[in-house]
């Protein structure tokens, strides 16, 4: 529907004009019903006699970047006819459709030239100790054999062009290899590939990769008299591309302050604060006292004889939080010499246990913060010596301070799942057309991409922090083909009871790409676009 015709109008605009002309020519007494199919089929108006009212509704039908089914719309049209509410049907479409009984069809497409980028990727590698970067764009010509030029951009600055011949309907990879001296091409906000040749559908001639690395840093405050294990594991994670910035203070220093401000995670090691911070996730290790709103009460400390007890990972495989925190763990038993016994008054997921007592557990505390609790001192266990220690700490960080999104390239009508940190206050989404949407920042949120292009997401965090993220929604693959064939045969059996106007006229329907508008009214209008 978005593809241009030779006069510069979109196919949807051409179809709407032809429909409007037919309606204007119809004799008084005709009635019109408008059924639209985009992501679903639905009736927008029924038995409208006023032409101006109908044309106003028709003009508000807009592009829907989804794949639609003509079969569903025909079924809806048949039900309208079977109820005696329509006597004549026409189909305006840009595809080749096999039509049987009861439908007149018109093809509104007069162009078929379209080139598209189906995928775009970047790889960094070395050859003989020389660093290179390789950009690869997969290109398809849907209309003809052609000689095409693809241009690559880094932060909207051109870094090279590649020309190549392509065969119709065959994927051809356009590659640009550059020496990456001094990491000249490593740091970027966006990479873009663009087909420079003119065609009649520009939306699929551009593909953008956005870089999210600036938004992945986790800021941690460690409150401990002996922070060696935490500093060691955070440094190790930093060297493995888990960005962490941490600061260490003693419990005495923390107790004299006004509490923590602005950290993503606060780790309390061997210290129970008088109050939990309200603006961050919390980790509690070996806290030998009860903490208001923590969700548990301290009972007693236990010390066992050598070699200690062996705590095992819980049998919680059906729990989503358990799956998240134990992902990729070897799950070896942990030997513990001294531990604390807690009474839980909140719903937590047990990660590690001994004799049905939770030794590591996680969930939401009384402030609805993400909280992870260890009832033992790391120094009194062999856990820091196990491979699982660094993996579990990585999983805990990803749970406590999620990156909001882990994917940044989608296709139109994909669902995007957002995971917000506890510090998120609001989320504003700006669509490619400039419309504003807003999401709740509690727990997981799903959002459907209805448009093609760049979505800009702004997440406001506590303490005047902001995360800005861009994601790219590309054109649906099946909607890129300028001339497609529907192998099905469609018919509508007109009810003998259907009312007819006092004249004979051409009914109508507009379409594009996969199809379609049906106009019924004596007419029904069915469209691949959405209202």
Coordinates of N, CA and C in Angstrom, one line a residue, residues 317-475:
X317 N 12.9 -25.5 39.0 CA 13.1 -25.3 37.6 C 11.9 -24.7 36.8
X318 N 10.7 -24.8 37.4 CA 9.5 -24.2 36.8 C 9.4 -22.7 37.1
X319 N 10.2 -22.2 38.0 CA 10.1 -20.8 38.4 C 10.9 -19.9 37.5
X320 N 10.3 -18.9 36.9 CA 11.0 -18.1 35.9 C 12.2 -17.3 36.5
X321 N 12.1 -16.9 37.8 CA 13.2 -16.2 38.4 C 14.3 -17.1 38.7
X322 N 14.0 -18.3 39.1 CA 15.0 -19.4 39.4 C 15.7 -19.6 38.1
X323 N 15.0 -19.8 37.0 CA 15.7 -20.0 35.7 C 16.6 -18.9 35.3
X324 N 16.2 -17.6 35.6 CA 17.0 -16.5 35.3 C 18.3 -16.4 36.1
X325 N 18.2 -16.7 37.4 CA 19.3 -16.5 38.2 C 20.3 -17.7 38.1
X326 N 19.8 -18.9 37.7 CA 20.7 -20.1 37.7 C 21.1 -20.4 36.2
X327 N 20.8 -19.5 35.3 CA 21.2 -19.8 33.9 C 22.7 -20.0 33.7
X328 N 23.0 -21.1 33.1 CA 24.4 -21.5 32.7 C 25.2 -21.9 34.0
X329 N 24.6 -22.1 35.1 CA 25.4 -22.6 36.3 C 25.7 -24.1 36.1
X330 N 26.8 -24.5 36.7 CA 27.2 -25.9 36.8 C 26.4 -26.5 38.0
X331 N 26.0 -25.7 39.0 CA 25.2 -26.1 40.1 C 25.9 -27.2 41.0
X332 N 27.2 -26.9 41.3 CA 27.9 -27.8 42.3 C 27.4 -27.4 43.7
X333 N 27.4 -28.4 44.6 CA 27.1 -28.1 46.0 C 28.0 -27.0 46.6
X334 N 27.5 -26.2 47.5 CA 28.4 -25.2 48.2 C 28.6 -25.6 49.6
X335 N 29.8 -25.6 50.1 CA 30.2 -26.0 51.4 C 30.2 -24.7 52.3
X336 N 29.4 -24.8 53.4 CA 29.2 -23.6 54.3 C 29.5 -23.9 55.7
X337 N 30.3 -23.1 56.4 CA 30.7 -23.4 57.8 C 29.7 -22.7 58.8
X338 N 29.4 -21.5 58.5 CA 28.5 -20.7 59.4 C 27.4 -20.0 58.6
X339 N 26.2 -20.1 59.1 CA 25.1 -19.5 58.4 C 24.1 -18.9 59.3
X340 N 23.1 -18.2 58.8 CA 22.1 -17.5 59.6 C 20.7 -18.1 59.2
X341 N 19.9 -18.2 60.2 CA 18.5 -18.7 59.9 C 17.5 -17.6 59.9
X342 N 16.8 -17.5 58.8 CA 15.8 -16.4 58.6 C 14.4 -17.0 58.6
X343 N 13.4 -16.2 59.0 CA 12.0 -16.5 58.8 C 11.5 -15.5 57.8
X344 N 10.9 -16.1 56.7 CA 10.5 -15.3 55.6 C 9.0 -14.9 55.8
X345 N 8.7 -13.6 55.5 CA 7.3 -13.2 55.6 C 6.9 -12.6 54.2
X346 N 7.6 -12.8 53.2 CA 7.3 -12.4 51.8 C 7.5 -13.6 50.9
X347 N 6.9 -13.5 49.7 CA 7.1 -14.6 48.7 C 8.4 -14.4 48.0
X348 N 9.3 -15.4 48.3 CA 10.6 -15.3 47.6 C 10.8 -16.7 46.8
X349 N 11.7 -16.6 45.9 CA 12.1 -17.8 45.1 C 13.4 -18.4 45.7
X350 N 13.4 -19.6 46.2 CA 14.6 -20.2 46.8 C 15.5 -20.6 45.7
X351 N 16.8 -20.2 45.8 CA 17.8 -20.6 44.8 C 18.7 -21.7 45.3
X352 N 19.1 -21.6 46.6 CA 20.0 -22.6 47.2 C 19.4 -22.9 48.6
X353 N 19.5 -24.2 49.0 CA 18.9 -24.5 50.2 C 19.6 -25.7 50.9
X354 N 19.3 -25.9 52.2 CA 19.9 -27.0 52.9 C 18.8 -27.5 54.0
X355 N 18.4 -28.7 53.9 CA 17.4 -29.3 54.8 C 16.2 -28.4 54.8
X356 N 15.7 -28.0 53.6 CA 14.5 -27.2 53.4 C 14.6 -25.8 53.9
X357 N 15.8 -25.4 54.3 CA 16.0 -24.0 54.7 C 16.6 -23.2 53.5
X358 N 16.1 -22.0 53.2 CA 16.6 -21.2 52.1 C 18.0 -20.6 52.5
X359 N 19.0 -20.8 51.6 CA 20.3 -20.2 51.9 C 20.5 -19.0 50.9
X360 N 20.0 -19.1 49.7 CA 20.0 -18.0 48.8 C 18.5 -17.9 48.3
X361 N 18.0 -16.7 48.4 CA 16.6 -16.5 47.9 C 16.5 -15.1 47.3
X362 N 15.5 -14.9 46.4 CA 15.3 -13.7 45.7 C 13.8 -13.4 45.5
X363 N 13.5 -12.1 45.3 CA 12.2 -11.7 45.0 C 12.0 -10.2 45.2
X364 N 10.8 -9.8 45.6 CA 10.5 -8.4 45.9 C 10.3 -8.2 47.4
X365 N 10.9 -7.2 47.9 CA 10.8 -6.9 49.4 C 9.5 -6.0 49.6
X366 N 9.5 -5.4 50.8 CA 8.3 -4.6 51.2 C 8.2 -3.3 50.4
X367 N 9.3 -2.8 49.8 CA 9.3 -1.6 49.0 C 9.1 -2.0 47.5
X368 N 8.8 -3.3 47.2 CA 8.7 -3.8 45.8 C 10.0 -3.7 45.1
X369 N 11.1 -3.7 45.8 CA 12.4 -3.7 45.2 C 12.9 -5.1 44.9
X370 N 13.7 -5.2 43.8 CA 14.3 -6.5 43.6 C 15.4 -6.8 44.7
X371 N 15.3 -7.9 45.3 CA 16.2 -8.2 46.5 C 16.7 -9.6 46.3
X372 N 18.0 -9.8 46.6 CA 18.7 -11.1 46.6 C 19.4 -11.2 48.0
X373 N 19.1 -12.4 48.6 CA 19.6 -12.6 50.0 C 20.5 -13.8 50.1
X374 N 21.7 -13.7 50.7 CA 22.5 -14.8 51.0 C 22.6 -14.9 52.5
X375 N 22.3 -16.1 53.1 CA 22.3 -16.1 54.6 C 23.6 -16.6 55.2
X376 N 24.7 -16.5 54.4 CA 26.0 -16.9 54.8 C 27.1 -15.9 54.4
X377 N 28.2 -15.8 55.1 CA 29.3 -15.0 54.7 C 30.1 -15.7 53.6
X378 N 30.5 -15.0 52.6 CA 31.3 -15.7 51.5 C 32.6 -16.2 52.0
X379 N 33.1 -15.5 53.1 CA 34.4 -16.0 53.6 C 34.3 -17.3 54.4
X380 N 33.0 -17.7 54.8 CA 32.8 -18.9 55.5 C 32.3 -20.0 54.6
X381 N 32.6 -19.9 53.3 CA 32.1 -20.9 52.3 C 33.2 -21.1 51.2
X382 N 33.0 -22.1 50.4 CA 33.9 -22.3 49.3 C 33.3 -21.7 48.0
X383 N 32.2 -21.0 48.1 CA 31.5 -20.5 46.9 C 32.4 -19.6 46.0
X384 N 33.2 -18.6 46.6 CA 34.0 -17.8 45.7 C 35.1 -18.5 44.9
X385 N 35.3 -19.8 45.3 CA 36.3 -20.6 44.6 C 35.7 -21.4 43.5
X386 N 34.4 -21.4 43.4 CA 33.7 -22.2 42.4 C 33.5 -21.4 41.1
X387 N 33.4 -22.1 40.0 CA 33.1 -21.4 38.7 C 31.7 -20.7 38.7
X388 N 30.8 -21.3 39.5 CA 29.4 -20.8 39.6 C 29.4 -19.4 40.2
X389 N 30.4 -19.0 41.0 CA 30.3 -17.7 41.7 C 30.2 -16.5 40.7
X390 N 31.1 -16.5 39.7 CA 31.1 -15.4 38.8 C 29.9 -15.4 37.9
X391 N 29.4 -16.6 37.5 CA 28.2 -16.8 36.7 C 27.0 -16.3 37.4
X392 N 26.8 -16.7 38.7 CA 25.7 -16.3 39.5 C 25.7 -14.8 39.7
X393 N 26.9 -14.2 39.9 CA 26.9 -12.7 40.1 C 26.5 -12.0 38.8
X394 N 26.9 -12.5 37.7 CA 26.5 -11.9 36.4 C 25.0 -12.0 36.3
X395 N 24.4 -13.2 36.6 CA 23.0 -13.3 36.5 C 22.2 -12.4 37.5
X396 N 22.8 -12.2 38.7 CA 22.2 -11.4 39.7 C 22.2 -9.9 39.2
X397 N 23.2 -9.5 38.5 CA 23.3 -8.1 38.0 C 22.3 -7.9 36.9
X398 N 22.2 -8.9 36.0 CA 21.2 -8.8 34.9 C 19.8 -8.8 35.4
X399 N 19.5 -9.5 36.5 CA 18.2 -9.5 37.1 C 17.9 -8.2 37.8
X400 N 18.9 -7.7 38.6 CA 18.7 -6.5 39.5 C 18.7 -5.2 38.7
X401 N 19.5 -5.2 37.6 CA 19.6 -4.0 36.8 C 19.5 -4.4 35.3
X402 N 18.3 -4.8 34.9 CA 18.1 -5.2 33.5 C 18.4 -4.1 32.5
X403 N 18.9 -4.5 31.3 CA 19.3 -3.5 30.3 C 18.1 -2.9 29.5
X404 N 16.9 -3.1 30.0 CA 15.6 -2.7 29.4 C 15.3 -3.4 28.1
X405 N 16.2 -3.5 27.2 CA 16.1 -4.2 25.9 C 17.3 -5.0 25.7
X406 N 17.2 -6.2 25.1 CA 18.4 -7.0 24.7 C 18.4 -7.2 23.2
X407 N 17.5 -6.6 22.5 CA 17.4 -6.7 21.0 C 17.0 -5.3 20.5
X408 N 17.6 -4.9 19.4 CA 17.4 -3.5 18.9 C 17.0 -3.5 17.4
X409 N 16.8 -4.6 16.8 CA 16.3 -4.7 15.4 C 15.1 -5.7 15.3
X410 N 14.0 -5.2 14.7 CA 12.8 -5.9 14.7 C 12.2 -5.8 13.3
X411 N 11.1 -6.5 13.0 CA 10.3 -6.3 11.9 C 8.9 -5.7 12.3
X412 N 8.3 -5.0 11.4 CA 7.0 -4.4 11.8 C 6.0 -5.4 12.3
X413 N 5.3 -5.1 13.3 CA 4.3 -5.9 14.0 C 5.0 -7.0 14.9
X414 N 6.3 -6.9 15.1 CA 6.9 -7.7 16.2 C 6.5 -7.1 17.5
X415 N 6.5 -8.0 18.6 CA 6.3 -7.5 19.9 C 7.6 -7.3 20.6
X416 N 7.8 -6.1 21.3 CA 9.0 -5.8 22.0 C 8.7 -6.0 23.5
X417 N 9.6 -6.7 24.2 CA 9.4 -6.9 25.6 C 10.4 -6.1 26.4
X418 N 9.9 -5.2 27.2 CA 10.7 -4.3 28.0 C 10.9 -4.9 29.4
X419 N 12.1 -4.8 30.0 CA 12.3 -5.2 31.4 C 12.9 -4.0 32.0
X420 N 12.3 -3.4 33.0 CA 12.7 -2.1 33.6 C 13.4 -2.4 34.9
X421 N 14.4 -1.6 35.2 CA 15.0 -1.6 36.6 C 14.1 -1.0 37.6
X422 N 14.4 -1.2 38.9 CA 13.5 -0.7 39.9 C 13.6 0.9 39.9
X423 N 14.6 1.4 39.4 CA 14.7 2.9 39.4 C 14.0 3.6 38.3
X424 N 13.3 2.8 37.4 CA 12.6 3.4 36.3 C 11.3 4.1 36.8
X425 N 11.1 5.3 36.3 CA 9.9 6.1 36.7 C 8.9 6.2 35.6
X426 N 9.4 6.3 34.4 CA 8.5 6.5 33.2 C 9.2 6.0 32.0
X427 N 8.4 5.7 31.0 CA 8.9 5.3 29.7 C 8.0 5.9 28.6
X428 N 8.7 6.7 27.8 CA 8.0 7.4 26.6 C 8.6 6.8 25.3
X429 N 7.7 6.4 24.4 CA 8.1 5.9 23.1 C 7.6 6.8 22.0
X430 N 8.5 7.3 21.2 CA 8.2 8.1 20.0 C 8.3 7.2 18.8
X431 N 7.2 7.1 18.1 CA 7.1 6.2 16.9 C 7.8 6.9 15.7
X432 N 8.0 6.2 14.6 CA 8.6 6.8 13.4 C 7.8 8.0 12.9
X433 N 6.4 7.9 13.1 CA 5.6 9.0 12.6 C 5.5 10.2 13.5
X434 N 6.1 10.1 14.7 CA 6.1 11.2 15.7 C 5.1 11.0 16.8
X435 N 4.3 10.0 16.8 CA 3.3 9.8 17.8 C 4.0 9.4 19.1
X436 N 3.3 9.7 20.2 CA 3.9 9.4 21.6 C 3.1 8.3 22.2
X437 N 3.8 7.3 22.7 CA 3.1 6.2 23.5 C 3.8 6.2 24.9
X438 N 3.1 5.6 25.9 CA 3.7 5.6 27.2 C 3.5 4.2 27.8
X439 N 4.5 3.6 28.5 CA 4.4 2.3 29.1 C 4.6 2.4 30.6
X440 N 3.9 1.5 31.3 CA 4.1 1.4 32.8 C 5.5 0.8 32.9
X441 N 6.2 1.2 34.0 CA 7.6 0.7 34.2 C 7.7 -0.4 35.3
X442 N 6.5 -1.1 35.5 CA 6.5 -2.2 36.5 C 6.6 -3.5 35.8
X443 N 7.6 -4.3 36.2 CA 7.7 -5.7 35.7 C 7.9 -5.7 34.2
X444 N 7.5 -6.8 33.5 CA 7.7 -6.9 32.1 C 6.5 -6.2 31.3
X445 N 6.9 -5.5 30.3 CA 5.9 -4.8 29.5 C 6.1 -5.2 28.0
X446 N 5.0 -5.4 27.3 CA 5.1 -5.8 25.9 C 4.5 -4.7 25.0
X447 N 5.2 -4.4 23.9 CA 4.7 -3.3 23.0 C 4.9 -3.7 21.6
X448 N 3.8 -3.5 20.8 CA 3.8 -3.9 19.4 C 4.2 -2.8 18.5
X449 N 5.1 -3.1 17.6 CA 5.6 -2.1 16.6 C 4.7 -2.0 15.4
X450 N 4.0 -0.9 15.2 CA 3.0 -0.8 14.2 C 3.5 -0.1 12.9
X451 N 4.7 0.5 13.0 CA 5.3 1.3 11.9 C 6.7 0.8 11.5
X452 N 7.1 1.3 10.4 CA 8.5 1.0 9.9 C 9.3 2.2 10.2
X453 N 10.6 2.0 10.7 CA 11.5 3.1 10.9 C 12.0 3.0 12.4
X454 N 12.5 4.1 12.8 CA 13.2 4.2 14.1 C 12.2 4.6 15.2
X455 N 12.2 3.8 16.3 CA 11.4 4.1 17.5 C 12.4 4.7 18.5
X456 N 12.1 5.8 19.1 CA 13.0 6.4 20.2 C 12.4 6.2 21.5
X457 N 13.1 5.6 22.4 CA 12.6 5.3 23.8 C 13.4 6.1 24.8
X458 N 12.6 6.8 25.7 CA 13.2 7.6 26.7 C 12.7 7.0 28.1
X459 N 13.6 6.5 28.9 CA 13.2 6.0 30.2 C 13.8 6.9 31.3
X460 N 12.9 7.5 32.0 CA 13.4 8.4 33.1 C 13.6 7.5 34.4
X461 N 14.8 7.7 35.0 CA 15.2 6.9 36.2 C 15.2 7.8 37.4
X462 N 15.3 7.2 38.6 CA 15.4 8.1 39.8 C 16.7 8.9 39.7
X463 N 16.7 9.9 40.5 CA 17.9 10.8 40.7 C 18.3 11.4 39.4
X464 N 17.3 11.9 38.6 CA 17.6 12.6 37.3 C 18.4 11.9 36.3
X465 N 18.4 10.6 36.3 CA 19.1 9.8 35.2 C 18.1 9.5 34.1
X466 N 18.6 9.4 32.9 CA 17.8 9.1 31.7 C 18.5 8.1 30.9
X467 N 17.8 7.1 30.3 CA 18.3 6.2 29.3 C 17.5 6.5 28.0
X468 N 18.3 6.7 27.0 CA 17.7 6.9 25.6 C 18.1 5.8 24.7
X469 N 17.1 5.1 24.1 CA 17.4 3.9 23.3 C 16.7 4.0 22.0
X470 N 17.3 3.7 20.9 CA 16.7 3.6 19.6 C 16.6 2.2 19.2
X471 N 15.5 1.8 18.6 CA 15.3 0.5 17.9 C 14.8 0.7 16.5
X472 N 15.1 -0.2 15.7 CA 14.7 -0.1 14.2 C 13.7 -1.2 13.9
X473 N 12.6 -0.8 13.3 CA 11.6 -1.7 12.8 C 11.6 -1.7 11.3
X474 N 11.9 -2.9 10.7 CA 12.0 -2.9 9.2 C 10.7 -3.4 8.6
X475 N 10.7 -3.2 7.3 CA 9.5 -3.5 6.5 C 9.2 -5.0 6.5

